[in-house]
Coordinates of C-alpha atoms in Angstrom, one line a residue:
X30 CA 90.8 96.9 105.9
X31 CA 90.5 98.4 102.4
X32 CA 92.1 97.0 99.3
X33 CA 92.8 98.9 96.1
X34 CA 92.8 96.3 93.5
X35 CA 95.4 96.0 90.8
X36 CA 94.7 96.5 87.1
X37 CA 92.5 93.7 85.5
X38 CA 95.5 92.3 83.6
X39 CA 97.4 91.7 86.8
X40 CA 94.5 90.3 88.9
X41 CA 94.3 86.7 87.7
X42 CA 93.0 84.6 90.6
X43 CA 92.7 87.7 92.8
X44 CA 89.1 88.1 91.5
X45 CA 87.9 85.0 93.4
X46 CA 89.4 86.4 96.7
X47 CA 87.5 89.7 96.3
X48 CA 84.0 88.2 96.1
X49 CA 81.9 89.9 98.7
X50 CA 84.2 92.9 98.8
X51 CA 83.4 96.4 97.6
X52 CA 85.1 97.1 94.3
X53 CA 85.4 100.6 92.8
X54 CA 87.8 102.7 90.7
X55 CA 90.0 105.1 92.5
X56 CA 91.7 108.1 90.8
X57 CA 95.5 108.3 91.0
X58 CA 97.3 111.6 90.8
X59 CA 101.0 111.7 90.2
X60 CA 103.6 114.3 91.0
X61 CA 107.3 114.2 90.6
X62 CA 108.0 112.1 93.7
X63 CA 104.6 110.8 94.9
X64 CA 101.3 109.3 93.9
X65 CA 98.0 110.2 95.6
X66 CA 95.0 107.9 95.6
X67 CA 91.6 109.6 95.7
X68 CA 89.2 107.2 97.4
X69 CA 85.7 107.0 96.0
X70 CA 82.5 107.4 98.2
X71 CA 82.0 104.5 100.5
X72 CA 85.8 104.0 101.0
X73 CA 86.3 106.9 103.4
X74 CA 88.7 106.2 106.3
X75 CA 88.0 107.3 109.8
X76 CA 91.8 107.4 110.6
X77 CA 94.2 110.2 109.8
X78 CA 96.9 107.7 108.8
X79 CA 97.0 104.2 107.3
X80 CA 99.5 101.3 107.3
X81 CA 100.3 100.4 103.7
X82 CA 101.7 97.1 102.4
X83 CA 102.1 95.5 99.0
X84 CA 101.5 91.9 98.2
X85 CA 104.5 91.0 96.0
X86 CA 102.7 88.0 94.5
X87 CA 99.5 89.8 93.4
X88 CA 100.6 93.4 93.3
X89 CA 97.7 94.4 95.5
X90 CA 98.2 97.4 97.7
X91 CA 96.5 97.1 101.1
X92 CA 95.6 100.1 103.3
X93 CA 94.8 99.4 107.0
X94 CA 93.7 102.4 109.1
X95 CA 95.9 103.2 112.0
X96 CA 94.0 103.5 115.3
X97 CA 93.8 107.1 116.6
X98 CA 93.9 108.3 120.1
X99 CA 95.4 106.9 123.3
X100 CA 95.0 103.3 122.2
X101 CA 97.0 103.8 119.0
X102 CA 100.1 102.0 120.4
X103 CA 98.1 99.0 121.5
X104 CA 99.3 99.1 125.1
X105 CA 95.9 100.2 126.4
X106 CA 94.3 97.1 125.1
X107 CA 97.0 95.0 126.9
X108 CA 96.3 96.9 130.2
X109 CA 92.6 96.3 129.8
X110 CA 93.2 92.6 129.3
X111 CA 95.4 92.5 132.5
X112 CA 92.6 94.2 134.4
X113 CA 90.0 91.7 133.2
X114 CA 92.2 88.6 133.9
X115 CA 95.0 89.6 136.4
X116 CA 98.1 87.5 136.5
X117 CA 98.6 85.1 139.5
X118 CA 100.4 86.6 142.5
X119 CA 103.3 84.2 142.0
X120 CA 103.8 85.1 138.4
X121 CA 107.5 85.6 137.7
X122 CA 108.4 84.9 141.3
X123 CA 111.6 83.0 142.0
X124 CA 111.2 79.3 141.9
X125 CA 113.6 76.4 142.5
X126 CA 114.7 74.7 139.4
X127 CA 116.7 71.5 139.7
X128 CA 120.3 71.8 138.5
X129 CA 120.9 70.0 135.3
X130 CA 123.8 67.5 135.6
X131 CA 126.3 68.3 132.9
X132 CA 126.8 65.4 130.5
X133 CA 129.3 64.5 127.8
X134 CA 127.5 65.1 124.4
X135 CA 129.7 62.5 122.8
X136 CA 129.2 59.9 125.4
X137 CA 127.1 57.5 123.3
X138 CA 128.9 58.3 120.1
X139 CA 131.0 55.3 118.8
X140 CA 133.9 55.6 116.5

């Protein structure tokens, strides 16, 4: 995950959370309807697309690379897990459940 940090005046306590992280300045180019961020060396992304979210408290914008290829929807990892640890043969099979006796919900309620 890569973080583009907010301006120094809006950071406040965010500085302590960024210790151990790479920090650099990114160029922002604006057009009529969009902004483009030019990532500096060392921040290149291997993905063609990213998920983007904004922390409303700190103003940080967080980019998370989307996985590319057949695993991008996450289902392949689920199928791999099922292959490694298959479900029991009786999973989701019908079972006998005792019938719950209906009761009066106001039975113990005194007036």
